[in-house]
Each structure stands twice: as structure tokens, then as C-alpha cells.
GROMACS .gro file of C-alpha atoms in nm:
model
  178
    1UNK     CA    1   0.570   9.046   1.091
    2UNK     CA    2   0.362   8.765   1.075
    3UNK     CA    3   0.385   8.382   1.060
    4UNK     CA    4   0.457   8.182   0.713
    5UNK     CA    5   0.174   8.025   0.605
    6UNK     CA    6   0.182   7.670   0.518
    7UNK     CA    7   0.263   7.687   0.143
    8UNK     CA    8   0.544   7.931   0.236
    9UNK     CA    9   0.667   7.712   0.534
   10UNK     CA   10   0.687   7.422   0.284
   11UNK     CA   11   0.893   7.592   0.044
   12UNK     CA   12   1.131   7.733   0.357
   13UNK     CA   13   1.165   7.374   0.461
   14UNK     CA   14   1.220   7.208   0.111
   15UNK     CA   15   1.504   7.481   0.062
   16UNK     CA   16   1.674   7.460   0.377
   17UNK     CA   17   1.667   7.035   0.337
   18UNK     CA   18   1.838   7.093   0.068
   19UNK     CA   19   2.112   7.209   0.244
   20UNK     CA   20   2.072   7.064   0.636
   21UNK     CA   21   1.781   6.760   0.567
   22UNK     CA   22   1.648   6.643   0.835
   23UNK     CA   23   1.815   6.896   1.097
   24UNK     CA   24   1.553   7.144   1.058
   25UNK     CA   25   1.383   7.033   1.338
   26UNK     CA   26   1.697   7.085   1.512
   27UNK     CA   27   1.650   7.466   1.458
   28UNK     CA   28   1.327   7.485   1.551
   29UNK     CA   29   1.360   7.284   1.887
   30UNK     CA   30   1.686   7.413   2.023
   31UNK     CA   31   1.812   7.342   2.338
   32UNK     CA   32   1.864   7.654   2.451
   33UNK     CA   33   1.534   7.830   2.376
   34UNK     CA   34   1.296   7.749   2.104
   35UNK     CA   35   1.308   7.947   1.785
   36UNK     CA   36   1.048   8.019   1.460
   37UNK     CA   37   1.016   8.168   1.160
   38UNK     CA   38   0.856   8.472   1.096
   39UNK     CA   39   0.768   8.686   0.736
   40UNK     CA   40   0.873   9.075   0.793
   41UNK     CA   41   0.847   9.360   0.493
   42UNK     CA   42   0.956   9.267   0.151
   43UNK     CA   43   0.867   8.913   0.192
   44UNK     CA   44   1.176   8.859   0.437
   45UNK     CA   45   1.183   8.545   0.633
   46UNK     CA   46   1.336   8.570   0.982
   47UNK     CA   47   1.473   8.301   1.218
   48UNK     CA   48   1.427   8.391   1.534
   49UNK     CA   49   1.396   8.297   1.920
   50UNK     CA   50   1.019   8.325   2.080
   51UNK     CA   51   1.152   8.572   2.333
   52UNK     CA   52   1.238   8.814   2.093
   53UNK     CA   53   0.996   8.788   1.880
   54UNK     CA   54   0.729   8.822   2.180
   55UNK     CA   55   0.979   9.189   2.266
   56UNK     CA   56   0.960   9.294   1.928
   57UNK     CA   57   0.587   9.259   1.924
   58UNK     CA   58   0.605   9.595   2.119
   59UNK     CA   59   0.793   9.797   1.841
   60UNK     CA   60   0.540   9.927   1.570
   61UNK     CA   61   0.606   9.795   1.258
   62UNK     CA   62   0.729  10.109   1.067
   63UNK     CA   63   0.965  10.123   1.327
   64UNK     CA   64   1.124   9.805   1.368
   65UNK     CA   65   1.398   9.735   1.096
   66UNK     CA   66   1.532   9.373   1.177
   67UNK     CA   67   1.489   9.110   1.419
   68UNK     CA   68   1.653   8.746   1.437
   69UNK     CA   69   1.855   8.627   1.152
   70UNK     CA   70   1.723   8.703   0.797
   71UNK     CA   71   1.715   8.376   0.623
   72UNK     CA   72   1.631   8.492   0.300
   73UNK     CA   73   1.364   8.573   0.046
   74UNK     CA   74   1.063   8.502  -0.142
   75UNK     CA   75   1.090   8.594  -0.507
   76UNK     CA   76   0.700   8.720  -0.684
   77UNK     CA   77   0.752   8.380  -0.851
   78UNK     CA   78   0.692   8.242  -0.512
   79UNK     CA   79   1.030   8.031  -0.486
   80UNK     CA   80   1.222   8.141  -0.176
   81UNK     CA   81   1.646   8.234  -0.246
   82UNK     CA   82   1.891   8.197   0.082
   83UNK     CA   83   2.141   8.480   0.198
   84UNK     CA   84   2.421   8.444   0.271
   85UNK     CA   85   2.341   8.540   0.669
   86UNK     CA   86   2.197   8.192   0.688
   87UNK     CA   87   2.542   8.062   0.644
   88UNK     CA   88   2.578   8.002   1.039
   89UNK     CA   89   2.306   7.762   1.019
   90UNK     CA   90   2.354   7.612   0.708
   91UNK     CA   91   2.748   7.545   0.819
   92UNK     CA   92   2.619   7.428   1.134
   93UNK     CA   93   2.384   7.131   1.008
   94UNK     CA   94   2.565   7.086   0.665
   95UNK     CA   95   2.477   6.783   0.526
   96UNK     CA   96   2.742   6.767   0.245
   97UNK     CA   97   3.069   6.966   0.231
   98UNK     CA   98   3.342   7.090  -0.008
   99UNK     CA   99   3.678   7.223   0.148
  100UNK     CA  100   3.886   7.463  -0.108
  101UNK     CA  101   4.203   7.523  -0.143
  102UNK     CA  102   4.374   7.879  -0.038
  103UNK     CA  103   4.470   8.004  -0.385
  104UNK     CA  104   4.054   7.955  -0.452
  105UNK     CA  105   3.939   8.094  -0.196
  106UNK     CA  106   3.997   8.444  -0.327
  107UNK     CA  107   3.801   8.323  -0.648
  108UNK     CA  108   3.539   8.189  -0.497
  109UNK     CA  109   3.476   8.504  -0.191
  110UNK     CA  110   3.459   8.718  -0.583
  111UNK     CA  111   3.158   8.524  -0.673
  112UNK     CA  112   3.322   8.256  -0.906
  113UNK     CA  113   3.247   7.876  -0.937
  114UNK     CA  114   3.452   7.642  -0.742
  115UNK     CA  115   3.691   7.424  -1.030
  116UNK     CA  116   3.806   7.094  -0.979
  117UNK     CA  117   4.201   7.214  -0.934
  118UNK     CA  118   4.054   7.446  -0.602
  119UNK     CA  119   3.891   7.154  -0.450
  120UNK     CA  120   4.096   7.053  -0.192
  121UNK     CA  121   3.809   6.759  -0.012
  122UNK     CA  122   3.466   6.706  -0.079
  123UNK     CA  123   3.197   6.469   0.108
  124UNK     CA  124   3.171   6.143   0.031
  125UNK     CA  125   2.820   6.028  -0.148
  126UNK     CA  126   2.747   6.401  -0.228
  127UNK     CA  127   2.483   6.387  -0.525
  128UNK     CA  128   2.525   6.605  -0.826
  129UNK     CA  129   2.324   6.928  -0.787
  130UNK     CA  130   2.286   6.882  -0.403
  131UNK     CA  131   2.295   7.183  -0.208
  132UNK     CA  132   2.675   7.211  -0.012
  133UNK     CA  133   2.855   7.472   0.226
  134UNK     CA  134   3.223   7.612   0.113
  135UNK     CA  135   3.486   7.603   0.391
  136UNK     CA  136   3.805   7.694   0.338
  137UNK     CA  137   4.132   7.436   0.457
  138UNK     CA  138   4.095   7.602   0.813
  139UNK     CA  139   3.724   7.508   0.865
  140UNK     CA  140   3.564   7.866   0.811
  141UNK     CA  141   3.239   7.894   0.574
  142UNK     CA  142   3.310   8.053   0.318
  143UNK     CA  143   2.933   8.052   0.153
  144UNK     CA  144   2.716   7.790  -0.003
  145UNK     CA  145   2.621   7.676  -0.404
  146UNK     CA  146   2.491   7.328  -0.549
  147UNK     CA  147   2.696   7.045  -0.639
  148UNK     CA  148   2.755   7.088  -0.998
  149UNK     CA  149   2.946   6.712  -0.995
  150UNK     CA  150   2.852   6.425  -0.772
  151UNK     CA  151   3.161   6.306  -0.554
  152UNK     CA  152   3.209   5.986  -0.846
  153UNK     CA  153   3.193   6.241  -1.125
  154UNK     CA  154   3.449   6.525  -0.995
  155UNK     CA  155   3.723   6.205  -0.963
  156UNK     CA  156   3.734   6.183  -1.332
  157UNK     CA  157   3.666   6.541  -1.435
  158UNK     CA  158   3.879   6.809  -1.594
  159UNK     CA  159   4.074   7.041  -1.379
  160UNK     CA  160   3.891   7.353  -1.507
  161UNK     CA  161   3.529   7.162  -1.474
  162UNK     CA  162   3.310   7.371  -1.220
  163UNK     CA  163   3.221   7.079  -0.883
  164UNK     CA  164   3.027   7.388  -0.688
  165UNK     CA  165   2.798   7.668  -0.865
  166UNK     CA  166   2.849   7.997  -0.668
  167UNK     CA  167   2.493   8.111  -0.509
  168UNK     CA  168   2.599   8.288  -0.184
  169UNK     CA  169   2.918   8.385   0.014
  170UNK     CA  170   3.078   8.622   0.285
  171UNK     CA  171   3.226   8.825   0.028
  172UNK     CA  172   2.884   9.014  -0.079
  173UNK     CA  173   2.929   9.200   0.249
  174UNK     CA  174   3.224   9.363   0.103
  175UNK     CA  175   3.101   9.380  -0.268
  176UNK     CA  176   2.803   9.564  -0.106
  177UNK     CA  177   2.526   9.333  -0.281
  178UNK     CA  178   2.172   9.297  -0.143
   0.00000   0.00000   0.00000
């Protein structure tokens, strides 16, 4: 494990303000203990609190599997890709949301689009391709995608037009993705 370097950090931070803007510095600077981000095996980015990270400095490194939250991933292209294990934080600090309906729920946990007729509320002002967090009616994240339609648009489209591409949600757990 070893701290991102600054071209890494700034592609972390331009991902996650995609999705939480400004509250970054709200994860690094927590109240309760300050946290940081740390690069394990297979380019793995790891949120995690100093305490641990200062514990897990005395596990060797082919021993220690996991520590903190894994974030996500840097691709060999260099462009970093969420999990959906960030989905605590990102539902946290959510800058813009979209609430679906229950009979699209099931749709959506299988790794389909949000449509217009399983929208059920959206933000207001949320800009087409804009990162958002799925909840369902009851206020649970569901996962996360990009605004296909700004807020304007999806008032005038189709019922079968996609508002939120699919990227991540809770369902890969059971689907047994990576």
C-alpha cells in the first residue's frame, strides 16, 4: 500500500466530484477521525481512517488482503471506475438524486437503465450526464449511474427513454461480479 500520487489523486477527486462536489473534503476531514486514501495491489484505491492504516502497516503485504473501504479502480488506461462499495459515501454526500419506483427497482438491482415510467422523483437542476445515486421510494441506495436526461429534458421525454445509465449497484453482490 502506498499513497496516490498526485496525477492519481486528481483523477480520484475529479471522479468522486462528479458524484459528491465539493464534499470531498468532508471525507477527508471527518469529525470523528481523519481518513486518506491509499493504492493497495491491482491498482485498488482504499478509503481509510489513519489509525488503521498506521495498524495495518504491521501486516506484510502478501498477507494483508483488505483494509478500509475499496473505492474503486484504476483501469491501464489510467481513468479510475467506482464500485459499488463506495455507495455509502457517495449516498452520503450525493449531490443530485433520482428516487425509483418499486416495480423498477428489480430492473434496475439486474443491471438495467433507469426509464422515465420507473422514475418516481429526481433532483431539481440535475445536468444531463451528471453523476447521481439510485434510492429506492424508502430512501435506501440502490447504486449509482450518470444522468442520461437533465431534470428539463426527462419532463418531456418518452416513457421508455433511459433518465439514469446503470454503472454500479447492490445487486452485483448477488450476481457475483467483480
Amino acid at each position: 500500500m502506498r499513497p496516490l500520487t498526485e496525477e492519481e489523486t486528481k483523477v480520484l477527486f475529479q471522479k468522486l466530484a462528479e458524484y459528491i462536489g465539493r464534499s470531498i473534503e468532508k471525507l477527508i476531514n471527518r469529525t470523528d477521525e481523519r481518513h486518506c486514501f491509499r493504492l493497495a495491489s491491482k491498482d485498488r484505491v482504499y478509503y481509510v481512517s489513519e489509525s488503521v492504516m498506521k495498524a495495518s502497516n504491521t501486516v506484510a503485504r502478501d498477507n494483508l488482503l483488505s483494509f478500509g473501504t475499496c473505492l474503486g479502480k484504476f483501469t491501464k488506461s489510467g481513468k479510475f471506475r467506482l464500485h459499488v462499495t463506495a455507495l455509502d459515501y457517495l449516498s452520503q454526500y450525493a449531490q443530485y438524486k433520482v428516487w425509483v419506483k418499486p416495480s423498477a427497482e428489480m430492473s434496475f438491482l439486474y443491471g438495467q437503465n433507469v426509464i422515465k415510467s420507473g422514475l418516481a422523483r429526481i433532483t431539481e437542476s440535475c445536468p444531463q450526464y451528471a453523476g447521481v445515486v439510485v434510492y429506492s421510494m424508502s430512501d435506501v441506495p440502490l447504486g449509482f449511474g450518470v444522468a442520461a436526461q437533465g431534470t428539463d429534458a426527462c419532463r418531456e421525454l418518452e416513457p421508455t427513454g433511459n433518465v439514469v445509465l446503470h454503472q454500479a449497484d447492490i445487486g452485483e453482490y448477488l450476481r457475483g461480479m467483480e
